[in-house]
XYZ file of C-alpha atoms in Angstrom:
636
model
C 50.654 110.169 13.559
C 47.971 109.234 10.911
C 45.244 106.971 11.521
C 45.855 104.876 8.594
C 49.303 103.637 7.855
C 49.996 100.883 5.220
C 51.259 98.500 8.033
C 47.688 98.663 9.390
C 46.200 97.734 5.236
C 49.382 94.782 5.406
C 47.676 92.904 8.417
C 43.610 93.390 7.218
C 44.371 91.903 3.745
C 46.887 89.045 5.546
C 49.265 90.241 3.133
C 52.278 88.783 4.750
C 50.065 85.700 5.038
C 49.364 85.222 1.446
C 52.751 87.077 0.220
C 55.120 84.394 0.833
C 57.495 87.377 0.961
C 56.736 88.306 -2.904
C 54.071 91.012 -2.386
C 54.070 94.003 0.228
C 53.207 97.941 0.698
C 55.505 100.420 0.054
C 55.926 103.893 1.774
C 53.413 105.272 -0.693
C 50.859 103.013 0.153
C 51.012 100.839 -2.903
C 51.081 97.275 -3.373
C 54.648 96.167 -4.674
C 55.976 92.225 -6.399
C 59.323 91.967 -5.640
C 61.799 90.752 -8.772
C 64.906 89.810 -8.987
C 67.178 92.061 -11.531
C 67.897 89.432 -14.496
C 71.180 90.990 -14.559
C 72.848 91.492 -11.439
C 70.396 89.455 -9.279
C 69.195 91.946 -6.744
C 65.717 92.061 -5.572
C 63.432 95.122 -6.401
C 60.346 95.978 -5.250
C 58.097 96.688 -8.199
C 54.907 99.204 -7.709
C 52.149 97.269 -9.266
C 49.839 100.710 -9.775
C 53.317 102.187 -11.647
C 53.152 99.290 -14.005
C 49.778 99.483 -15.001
C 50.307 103.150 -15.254
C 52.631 102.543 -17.923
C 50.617 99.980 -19.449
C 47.381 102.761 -19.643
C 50.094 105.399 -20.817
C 50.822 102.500 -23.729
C 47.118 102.164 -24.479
C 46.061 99.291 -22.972
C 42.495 98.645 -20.913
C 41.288 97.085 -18.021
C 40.970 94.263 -17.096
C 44.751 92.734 -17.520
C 47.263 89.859 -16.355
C 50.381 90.862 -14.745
C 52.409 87.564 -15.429
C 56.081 87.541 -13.288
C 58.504 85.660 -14.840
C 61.094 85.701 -11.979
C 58.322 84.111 -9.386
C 58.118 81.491 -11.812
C 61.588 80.635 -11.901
C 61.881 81.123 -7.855
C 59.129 78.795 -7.583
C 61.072 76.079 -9.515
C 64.197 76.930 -7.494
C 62.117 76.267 -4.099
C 60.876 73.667 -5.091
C 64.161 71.564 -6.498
C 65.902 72.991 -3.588
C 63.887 71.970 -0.664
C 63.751 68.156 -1.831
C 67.683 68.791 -2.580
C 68.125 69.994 1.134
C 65.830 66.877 2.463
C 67.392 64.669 0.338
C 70.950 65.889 1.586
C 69.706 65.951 5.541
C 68.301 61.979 5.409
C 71.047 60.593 3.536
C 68.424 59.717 0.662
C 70.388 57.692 -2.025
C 67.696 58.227 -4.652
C 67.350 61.736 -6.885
C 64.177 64.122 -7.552
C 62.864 64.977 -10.630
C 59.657 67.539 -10.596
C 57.535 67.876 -13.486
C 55.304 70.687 -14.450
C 51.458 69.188 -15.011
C 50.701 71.559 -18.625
C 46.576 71.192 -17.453
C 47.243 73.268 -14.522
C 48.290 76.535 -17.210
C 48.757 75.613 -20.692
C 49.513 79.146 -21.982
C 52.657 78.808 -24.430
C 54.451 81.446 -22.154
C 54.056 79.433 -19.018
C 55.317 76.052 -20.730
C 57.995 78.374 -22.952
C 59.415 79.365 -19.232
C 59.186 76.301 -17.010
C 61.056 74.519 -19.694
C 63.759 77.310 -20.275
C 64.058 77.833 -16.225
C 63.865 74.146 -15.566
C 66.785 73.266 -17.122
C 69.445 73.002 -14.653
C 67.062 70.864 -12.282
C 65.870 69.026 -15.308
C 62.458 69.289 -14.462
C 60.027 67.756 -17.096
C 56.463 68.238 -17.765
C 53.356 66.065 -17.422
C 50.854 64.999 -20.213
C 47.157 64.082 -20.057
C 45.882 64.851 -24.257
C 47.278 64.906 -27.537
C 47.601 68.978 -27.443
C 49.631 68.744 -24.654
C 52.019 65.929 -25.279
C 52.482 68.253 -28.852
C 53.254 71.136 -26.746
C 55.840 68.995 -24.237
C 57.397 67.987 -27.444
C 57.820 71.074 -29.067
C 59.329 72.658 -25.612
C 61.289 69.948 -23.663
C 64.593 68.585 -24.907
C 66.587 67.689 -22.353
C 67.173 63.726 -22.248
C 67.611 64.054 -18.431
C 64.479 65.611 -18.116
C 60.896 63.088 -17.817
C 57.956 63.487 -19.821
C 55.509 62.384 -17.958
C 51.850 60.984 -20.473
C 49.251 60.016 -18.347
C 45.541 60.513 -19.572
C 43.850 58.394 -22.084
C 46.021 57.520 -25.184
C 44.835 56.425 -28.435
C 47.053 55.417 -31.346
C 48.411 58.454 -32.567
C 49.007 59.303 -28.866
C 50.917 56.401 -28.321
C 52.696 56.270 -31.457
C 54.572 59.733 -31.404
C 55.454 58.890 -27.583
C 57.209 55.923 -28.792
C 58.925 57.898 -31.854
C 59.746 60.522 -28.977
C 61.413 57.890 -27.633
C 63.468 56.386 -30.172
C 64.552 60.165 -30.493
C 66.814 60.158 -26.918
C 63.604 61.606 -24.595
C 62.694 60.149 -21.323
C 59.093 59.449 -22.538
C 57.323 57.432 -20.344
C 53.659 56.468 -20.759
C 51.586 55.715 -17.897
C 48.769 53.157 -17.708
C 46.009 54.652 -16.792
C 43.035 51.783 -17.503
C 44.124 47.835 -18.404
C 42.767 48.103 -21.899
C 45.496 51.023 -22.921
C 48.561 48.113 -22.346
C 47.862 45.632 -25.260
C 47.503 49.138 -27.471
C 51.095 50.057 -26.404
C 52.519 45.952 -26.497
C 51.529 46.249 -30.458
C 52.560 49.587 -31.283
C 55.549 48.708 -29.967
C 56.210 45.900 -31.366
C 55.136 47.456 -35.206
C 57.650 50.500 -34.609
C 60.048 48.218 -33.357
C 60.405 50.836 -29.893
C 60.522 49.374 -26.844
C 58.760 52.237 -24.355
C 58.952 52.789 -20.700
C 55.840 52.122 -19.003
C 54.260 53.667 -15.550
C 51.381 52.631 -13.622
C 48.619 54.528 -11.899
C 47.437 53.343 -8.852
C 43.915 53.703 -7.055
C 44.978 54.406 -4.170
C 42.635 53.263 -0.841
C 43.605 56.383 1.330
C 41.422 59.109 1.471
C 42.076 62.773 0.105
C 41.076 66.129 1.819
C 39.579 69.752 0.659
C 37.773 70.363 -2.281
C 39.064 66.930 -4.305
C 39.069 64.223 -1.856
C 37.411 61.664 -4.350
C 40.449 61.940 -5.801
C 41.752 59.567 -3.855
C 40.232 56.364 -2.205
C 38.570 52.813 -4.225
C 35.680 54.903 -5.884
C 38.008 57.337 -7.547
C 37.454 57.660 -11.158
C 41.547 56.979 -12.175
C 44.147 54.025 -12.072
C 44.168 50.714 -11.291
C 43.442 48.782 -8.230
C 45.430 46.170 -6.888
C 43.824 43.226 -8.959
C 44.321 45.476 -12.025
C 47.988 45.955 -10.793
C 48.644 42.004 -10.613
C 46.896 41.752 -13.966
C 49.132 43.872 -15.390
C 52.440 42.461 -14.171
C 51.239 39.066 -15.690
C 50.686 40.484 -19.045
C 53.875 42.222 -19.455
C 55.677 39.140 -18.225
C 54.134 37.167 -20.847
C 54.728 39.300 -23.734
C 58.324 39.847 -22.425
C 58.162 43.485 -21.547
C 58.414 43.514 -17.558
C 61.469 45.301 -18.245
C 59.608 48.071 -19.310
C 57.636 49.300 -16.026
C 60.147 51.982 -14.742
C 57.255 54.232 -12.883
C 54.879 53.586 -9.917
C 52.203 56.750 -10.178
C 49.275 57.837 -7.768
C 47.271 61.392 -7.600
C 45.802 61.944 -4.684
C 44.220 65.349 -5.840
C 45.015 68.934 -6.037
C 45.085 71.682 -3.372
C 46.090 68.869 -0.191
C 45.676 71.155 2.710
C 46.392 68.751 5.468
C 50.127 66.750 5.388
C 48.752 63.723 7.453
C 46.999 62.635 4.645
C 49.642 63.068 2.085
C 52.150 61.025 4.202
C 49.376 58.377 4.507
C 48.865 58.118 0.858
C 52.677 58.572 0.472
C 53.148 55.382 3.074
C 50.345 53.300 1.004
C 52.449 54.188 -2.423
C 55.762 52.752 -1.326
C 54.316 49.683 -0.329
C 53.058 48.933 -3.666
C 56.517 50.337 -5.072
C 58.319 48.063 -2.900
C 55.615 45.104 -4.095
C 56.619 46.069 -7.959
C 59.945 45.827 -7.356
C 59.437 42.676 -5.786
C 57.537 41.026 -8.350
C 60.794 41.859 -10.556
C 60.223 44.659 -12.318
C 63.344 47.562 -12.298
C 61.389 50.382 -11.016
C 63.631 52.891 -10.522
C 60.493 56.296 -10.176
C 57.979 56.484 -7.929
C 55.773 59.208 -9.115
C 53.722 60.999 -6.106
C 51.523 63.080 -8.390
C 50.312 66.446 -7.546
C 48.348 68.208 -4.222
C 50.707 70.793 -3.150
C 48.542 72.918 -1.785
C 49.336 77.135 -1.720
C 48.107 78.836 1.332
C 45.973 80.798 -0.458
C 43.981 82.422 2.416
C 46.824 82.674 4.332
C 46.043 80.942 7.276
C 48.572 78.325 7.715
C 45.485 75.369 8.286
C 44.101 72.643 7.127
C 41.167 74.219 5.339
C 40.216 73.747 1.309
C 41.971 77.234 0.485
C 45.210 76.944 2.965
C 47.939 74.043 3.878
C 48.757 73.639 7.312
C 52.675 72.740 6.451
C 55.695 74.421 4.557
C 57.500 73.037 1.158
C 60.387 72.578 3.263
C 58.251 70.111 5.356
C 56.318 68.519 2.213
C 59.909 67.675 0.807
C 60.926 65.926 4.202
C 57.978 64.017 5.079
C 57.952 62.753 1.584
C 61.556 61.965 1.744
C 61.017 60.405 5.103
C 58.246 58.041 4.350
C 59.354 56.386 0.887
C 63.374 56.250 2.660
C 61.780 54.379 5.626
C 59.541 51.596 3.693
C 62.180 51.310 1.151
C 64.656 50.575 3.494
C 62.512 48.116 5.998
C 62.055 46.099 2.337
C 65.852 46.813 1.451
C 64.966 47.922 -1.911
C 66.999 50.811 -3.357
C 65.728 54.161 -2.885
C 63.853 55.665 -6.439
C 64.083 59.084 -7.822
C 60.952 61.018 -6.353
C 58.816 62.593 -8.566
C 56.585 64.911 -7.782
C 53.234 66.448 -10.473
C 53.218 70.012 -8.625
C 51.652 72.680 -11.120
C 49.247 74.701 -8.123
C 51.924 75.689 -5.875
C 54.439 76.415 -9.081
C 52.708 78.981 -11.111
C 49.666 80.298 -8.561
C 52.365 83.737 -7.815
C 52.814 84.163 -11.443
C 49.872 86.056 -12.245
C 47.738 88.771 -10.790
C 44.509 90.243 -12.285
C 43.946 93.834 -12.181
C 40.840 95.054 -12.736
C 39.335 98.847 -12.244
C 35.930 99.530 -10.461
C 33.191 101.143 -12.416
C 30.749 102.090 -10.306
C 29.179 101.543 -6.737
C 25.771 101.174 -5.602
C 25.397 102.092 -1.641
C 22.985 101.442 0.892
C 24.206 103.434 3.278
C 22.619 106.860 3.400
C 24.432 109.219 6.057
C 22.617 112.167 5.562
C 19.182 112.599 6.523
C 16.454 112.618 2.914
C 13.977 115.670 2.967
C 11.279 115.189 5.203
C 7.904 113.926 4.184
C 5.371 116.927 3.919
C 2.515 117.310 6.522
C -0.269 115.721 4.274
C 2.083 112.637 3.236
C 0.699 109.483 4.011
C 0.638 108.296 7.755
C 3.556 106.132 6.837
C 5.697 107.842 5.635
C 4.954 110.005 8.831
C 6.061 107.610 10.996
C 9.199 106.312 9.624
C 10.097 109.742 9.568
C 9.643 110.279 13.305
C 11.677 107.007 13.632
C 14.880 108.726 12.526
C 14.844 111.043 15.356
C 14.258 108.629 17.603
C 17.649 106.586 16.769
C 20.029 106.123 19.946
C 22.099 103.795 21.739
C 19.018 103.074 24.033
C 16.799 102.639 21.454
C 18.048 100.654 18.443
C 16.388 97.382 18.635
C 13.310 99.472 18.229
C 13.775 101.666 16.535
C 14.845 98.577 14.094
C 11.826 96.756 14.435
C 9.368 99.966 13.406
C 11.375 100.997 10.371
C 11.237 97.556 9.238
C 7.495 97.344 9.380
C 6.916 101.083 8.192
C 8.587 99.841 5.013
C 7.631 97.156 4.392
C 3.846 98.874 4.975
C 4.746 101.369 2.505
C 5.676 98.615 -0.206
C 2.447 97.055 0.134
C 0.784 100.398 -0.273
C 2.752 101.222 -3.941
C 1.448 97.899 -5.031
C -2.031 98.311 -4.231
C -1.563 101.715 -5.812
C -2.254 103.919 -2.995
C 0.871 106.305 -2.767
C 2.835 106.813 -5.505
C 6.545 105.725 -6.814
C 8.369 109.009 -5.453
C 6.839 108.465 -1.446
C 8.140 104.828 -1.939
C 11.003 106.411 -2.988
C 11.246 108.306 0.286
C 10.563 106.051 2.229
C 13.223 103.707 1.735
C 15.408 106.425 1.858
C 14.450 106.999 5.119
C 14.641 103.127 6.037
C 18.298 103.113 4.540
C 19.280 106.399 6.607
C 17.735 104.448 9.797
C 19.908 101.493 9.533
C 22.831 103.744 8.916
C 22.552 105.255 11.870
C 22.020 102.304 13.890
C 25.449 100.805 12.720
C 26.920 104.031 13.651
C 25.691 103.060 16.812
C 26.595 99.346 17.010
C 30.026 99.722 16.709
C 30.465 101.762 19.413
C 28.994 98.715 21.337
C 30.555 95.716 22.951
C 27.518 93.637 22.799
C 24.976 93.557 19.207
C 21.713 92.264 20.069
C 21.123 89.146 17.769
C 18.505 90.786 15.465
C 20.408 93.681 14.705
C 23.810 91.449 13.082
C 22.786 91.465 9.948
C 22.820 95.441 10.011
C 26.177 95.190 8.877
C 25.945 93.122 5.719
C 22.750 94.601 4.694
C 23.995 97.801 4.027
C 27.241 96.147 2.462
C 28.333 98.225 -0.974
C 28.220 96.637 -4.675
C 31.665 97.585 -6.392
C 30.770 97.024 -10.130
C 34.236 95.218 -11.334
C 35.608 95.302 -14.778
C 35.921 91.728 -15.438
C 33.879 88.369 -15.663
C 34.349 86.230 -12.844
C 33.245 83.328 -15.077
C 36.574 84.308 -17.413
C 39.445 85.310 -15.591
C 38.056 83.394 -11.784
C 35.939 80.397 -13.022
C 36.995 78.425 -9.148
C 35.965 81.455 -7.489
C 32.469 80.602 -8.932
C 32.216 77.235 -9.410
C 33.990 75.767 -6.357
C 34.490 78.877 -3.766
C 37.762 79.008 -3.824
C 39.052 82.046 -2.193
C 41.396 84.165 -3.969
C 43.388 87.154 -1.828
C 42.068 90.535 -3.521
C 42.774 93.945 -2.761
C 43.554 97.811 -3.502
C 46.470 98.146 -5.273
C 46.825 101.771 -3.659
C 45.677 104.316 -1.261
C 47.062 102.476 1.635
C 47.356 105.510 3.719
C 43.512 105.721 3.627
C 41.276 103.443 5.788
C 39.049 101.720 3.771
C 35.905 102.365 5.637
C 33.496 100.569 3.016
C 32.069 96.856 3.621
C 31.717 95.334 -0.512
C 30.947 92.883 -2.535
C 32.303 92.723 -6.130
C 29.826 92.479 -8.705
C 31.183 91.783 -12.170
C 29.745 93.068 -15.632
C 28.171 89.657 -16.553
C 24.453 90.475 -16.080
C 24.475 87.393 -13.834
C 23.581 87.344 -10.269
C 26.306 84.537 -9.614
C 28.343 87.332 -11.172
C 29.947 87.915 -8.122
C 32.320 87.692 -5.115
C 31.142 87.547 -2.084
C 33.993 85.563 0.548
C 36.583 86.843 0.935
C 39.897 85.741 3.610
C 39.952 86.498 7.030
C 42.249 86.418 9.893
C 40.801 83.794 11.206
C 38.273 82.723 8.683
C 36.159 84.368 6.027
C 33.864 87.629 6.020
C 31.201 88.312 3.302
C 32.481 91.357 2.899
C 36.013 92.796 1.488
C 36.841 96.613 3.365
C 37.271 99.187 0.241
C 38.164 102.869 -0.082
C 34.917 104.927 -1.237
C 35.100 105.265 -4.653
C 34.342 108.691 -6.038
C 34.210 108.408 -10.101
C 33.421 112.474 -10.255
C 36.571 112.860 -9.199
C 37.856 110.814 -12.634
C 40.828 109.114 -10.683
C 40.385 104.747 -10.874
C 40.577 102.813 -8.371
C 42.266 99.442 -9.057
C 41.954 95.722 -7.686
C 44.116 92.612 -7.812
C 42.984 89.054 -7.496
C 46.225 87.378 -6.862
C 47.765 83.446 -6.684
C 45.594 83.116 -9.972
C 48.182 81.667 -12.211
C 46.854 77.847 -11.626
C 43.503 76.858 -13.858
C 42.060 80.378 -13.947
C 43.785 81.257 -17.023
C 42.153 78.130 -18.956
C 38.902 77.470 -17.168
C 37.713 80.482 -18.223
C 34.194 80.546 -20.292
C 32.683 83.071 -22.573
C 29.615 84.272 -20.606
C 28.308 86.938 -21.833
C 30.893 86.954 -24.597
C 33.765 88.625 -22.854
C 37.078 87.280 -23.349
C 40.255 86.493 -22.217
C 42.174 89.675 -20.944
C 45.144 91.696 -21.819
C 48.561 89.981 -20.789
C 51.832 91.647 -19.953
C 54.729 90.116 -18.627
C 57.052 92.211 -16.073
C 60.173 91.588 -15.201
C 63.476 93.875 -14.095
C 66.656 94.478 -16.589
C 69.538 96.325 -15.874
C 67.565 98.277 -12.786
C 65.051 98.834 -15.160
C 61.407 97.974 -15.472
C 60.729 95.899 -18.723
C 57.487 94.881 -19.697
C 57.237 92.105 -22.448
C 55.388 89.659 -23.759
C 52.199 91.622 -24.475
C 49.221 89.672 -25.802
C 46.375 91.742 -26.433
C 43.145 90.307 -25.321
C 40.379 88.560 -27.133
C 38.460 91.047 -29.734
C 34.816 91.377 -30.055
C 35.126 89.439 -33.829
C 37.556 86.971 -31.578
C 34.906 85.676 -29.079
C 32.351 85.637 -31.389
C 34.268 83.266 -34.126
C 34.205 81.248 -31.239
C 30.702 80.602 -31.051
C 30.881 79.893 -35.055
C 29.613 83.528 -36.050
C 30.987 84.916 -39.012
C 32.586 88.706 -38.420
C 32.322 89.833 -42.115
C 28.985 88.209 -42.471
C 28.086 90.150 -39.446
C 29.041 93.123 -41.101
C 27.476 92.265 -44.276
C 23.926 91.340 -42.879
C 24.278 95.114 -40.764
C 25.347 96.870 -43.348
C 22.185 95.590 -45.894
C 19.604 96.671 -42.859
C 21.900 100.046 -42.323
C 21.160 100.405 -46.183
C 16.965 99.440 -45.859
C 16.957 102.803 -43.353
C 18.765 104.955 -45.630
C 15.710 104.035 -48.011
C 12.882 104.120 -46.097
C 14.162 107.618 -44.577
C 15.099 107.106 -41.217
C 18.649 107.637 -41.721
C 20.742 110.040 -43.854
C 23.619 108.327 -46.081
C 25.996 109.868 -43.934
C 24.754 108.652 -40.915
C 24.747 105.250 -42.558
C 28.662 105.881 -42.815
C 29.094 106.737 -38.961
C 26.481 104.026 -37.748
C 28.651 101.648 -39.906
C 32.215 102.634 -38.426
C 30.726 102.665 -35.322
C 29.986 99.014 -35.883
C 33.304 98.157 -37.150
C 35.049 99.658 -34.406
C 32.938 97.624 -31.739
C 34.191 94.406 -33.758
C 37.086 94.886 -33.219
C 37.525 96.568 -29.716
C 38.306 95.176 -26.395
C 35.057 92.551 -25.101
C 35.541 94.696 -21.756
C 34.071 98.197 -20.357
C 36.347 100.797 -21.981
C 36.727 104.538 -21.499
């Protein structure tokens, strides 16, 4: 049998934790996405390394989004159909409408979809800016289906909601601060519309993970319960109670722990109920956003997992609103649900190639220092044949002062850059040998833990982390990544990814554990002499990571292909080539011909004062050109 097996890379990268049945190995040791033939139904598994074969073959680069247009309709379908099967198993008399939040993924293909597989749930989409209630506009027509506006709305905003209206949509605009109701009252009232009105409500329970102030009095959105009663007066006096159809809250995105969503749920209905009460028709009670994805595959209530299933989301939620709606005896609404995280998070993966390593880890012993080196370097020499199970605390301790004696001795100039040299490669060959050691152990003495992670590879990664996996960054959230192949290989290499940003928070450095995280993610040694690549994926990034990007360091958005199976057959479509170098620099108001222009004059000043011949003037200047308009990334 061989040591390695792909079942053995399945459980160290969690994938059947993460998968959610969509991503596994195959025989050859490659990662697969299984789709669903648009034909004839049937699931296929998919080799991810065959598709971006064909994708290189076709002349695209690294890095690139694999979008998967079948996850996102099987995300809708679990979705619809778990609050169906709740709603079926309680006797719920109400209905459930889901609409897609554009913020979470705005990308014209992603809205394009949702609406197209939405249709026979008539699920909607949600609102919060101009752009986006154009976009819902352009892409949802189906009366039965809600448009959700919430977000701040001037005039224009509130305007073409109302014309939306007139128009046979299910528009309805929710309040999000007191001062946007008179606004509405007189626009109505000029257009001669009458709208249908929602309110957001601060709710008092607290949120968990990585948006709890979401939630709770201090949170920045909605109104309290004053605001609430304020509101209820001024509709009734202007005539338009009638109007208030929708009850909203958000508690927050990424809810990892379901007590607290039934406790905000339980708060919610109680102020539904109270609406109702105070005479208003009701008739949606809107329970925003928050369902998490397990993303680290842990099945808990930490910031990157959720400790409970959709099925059990749908039925606690059902539960809840059924039980204080029926205490009150007020009919049961149609549930509504925001959920944009746990829809399109499986519809994209980033691949991305590795470039080059930088190791610590020195297995084979540097030349020795010569007889006349300096005492030093002597003695960090003898330390390497010293190394053994009995010895390695000390051993340990003396390399680490023998180096960091021959540092101080480069700087005050007394040996020379090439015995520094040697030394460390000595040092580096010491601690190599000592984990060697250590994991043959049961027990590591405290000082020597850190062994591990100090000699802990840099894989240089094709992308920017601050383009294509801004929450990675900025708020830690942990992504599963991976080899795409070479799953009958143990990866025997301990690394952190470094991007190509220049930037020391370039980086990723947690990564998902079985039972936490490590700093560390296990890789197979990459040998570029050998000119094959070695490709990642960073998967579940199909919620924010697409839009959040920035442009440090100039590089763009990626190359996008969308996969899919047709007739047995692999199709790739939707291809949207990545931003250009004259792209991302338009966008930080640079002019690409004036670029050009202000090159070429200097390329012409050289020619003149002799440095350059004309016709090296003509290659420098294509070169230029080409570099315009290339890919922002590393390319071969």
């Amino acid at each position: 049998m061989p040591t390695w097996i792909p079942e053995n890379s399945r459980d160290l990268y969690g994938l059947d934790r993460w998968g959610n049945g969509y991503f596994d190995l195959n025989k050859e040791g490659e990662v697969t996405v299984k789709l669903r033939d648009q034909e004839t139904g049937k699931e296929v598994p998919i080799s991810l390394p065959k598709v971006i074969e064909g994708m290189t073959e076709r002349g695209w680069a690294m890095p690139l989004n694999l979008r998967f247009r079948d996850l996102l309709d099987r995300r809708i379908e679990h979705l619809n159909g778990a609050f169906q099967k709740a709603i079926a198993s309680a006797g719920y008399q109400g209905k459930y409408r889901g609409v897609y939040p554009i913020k979470v993924n705005q990308q014209q293909q992603v809205v394009e979809e949702i609406s197209e597989f939405g249709k026979k749930f008539n699920y909607g989409l949600e609102c919060g800016s101009k752009p986006e209630l154009l976009a819902a506009l352009a892409y949802q027509h189906n009366p039965d289906a809600l448009i959700i506006c919430n977000g701040y709305k001037d005039t224009e905003f509130i305007d073409l909601a109302l014309r939306a209206t007139q128009m046979g949509l299910h528009v309805i605009l929710v309040l999000e601060m007191p001062s946007e109701l008179p606004s509405i009252i007189d626009r109505s009232k000029a257009l001669g519309i009458r709208p249908e009105l929602g309110i957001r409500f601060r709710l008092s329970t607290k949120s968990e993970g990585h948006w709890a102030d979401s939630g709770g009095d201090r949170s920045v959105f909605g109104l309290n319960t004053g605001q609430v009663i304020d509101t209820i007066d001024i509709l009734k006096e202007n005539d338009f109670l009638d109007t208030l159809k929708l009850f909203h809250f958000h508690q927050g995105s990424q809810l990892p722990n379901i007590r607290s969503i039934r406790e905000a749920v339980s708060e919610a209905s109680r102020v539904y109920v109270s609406l109702v009460q105070e005479g208003a028709p009701m008739g949606f009670l809107d329970l925003g956003g928050g369902l998490a994805v397990d993303y680290d595959g842990s099945s808990s209530s930490g910031p990157s997992s959720a400790n409970y299933s959709l099925d059990e989301y749908a039925a606690d939620l059902i539960e809840t609103v059924q039980e204080t709606c029926d205490q009150a005896q007020v009919a049961h609404p149609t549930i509504v649900t925001e959920s944009g995280r746990a829809i399109v998070a499986y519809y994209s993966v980033l691949v991305f190639n590795i470039l080059d390593v930088t190791t610590f880890h020195v297995p084979d012993a540097p030349e020795s220092p010569s007889p006349d080196s300096h005492p030093m370097l002597l003695n960090i020499a003898d330390v390497v044949a010293r190394v053994s199970p009995q010895t390695l605390n000390e051993c340990f301790n003396d390399s680490l002062f023998y180096r960091d004696k021959i540092r101080a001795l480069f700087t005050l100039g007394t040996i020379n850059l090439r015995d520094r040299a040697l030394g460390e490669k000595l040092y580096w060959h010491i601690m190599t040998l000592i984990a060697n050691h250590l994991r043959e152990q049961d027990h590591i003495p405290e000082d020597l833990t850190q062994i591990d992670e100090n000699l802990t590879d840099f894989y240089y990664a094709n992308l920017s982390v601050f383009q294509s996996l801004p929450d990675a960054w900025a708020i830690g959230q942990l992504f599963p990544i991976m080899p795409l192949h070479r799953h009958h290989e143990e990866p025997t290499r301990p690394a952190i990814i470094a991007d190509i940003t220049c930037d020391c928070d370039g980086k990723i450095d947690k990564f998902i554990d079985r039972d936490s995280t490590r700093n560390h993610l296990p890789l197979h040694p990459f040998n570029p002499e050998e000119g094959k690549p070695y490709y990642l994926g960073a998967f579940l990034t199909g919620a924010y990571q697409e839009t959040l990007g920035d442009l440090h360091n100039l590089l763009g958005d990626p190359n996008v292909v969308s996969v899919s199976i047709e007739n047995g057959e692999l199709s790739l479509t939707h291809e949207v080539e990545g931003d250009t170098v004259a792209d991302v620099l338009t966008y930080v108001e640079y002019n690409p011909k004036d670029l050009e222009a202000r090159f070429r004059r200097f390329a012409e000043a050289s020619v003149k004062a002799g440095r350059i011949t004309a016709a090296q003037r003509k290659e420098t200047m294509q070169a230029f050109r080409e570099t315009l308009n290339g890919y922002t990334y590393y390319e071969d």
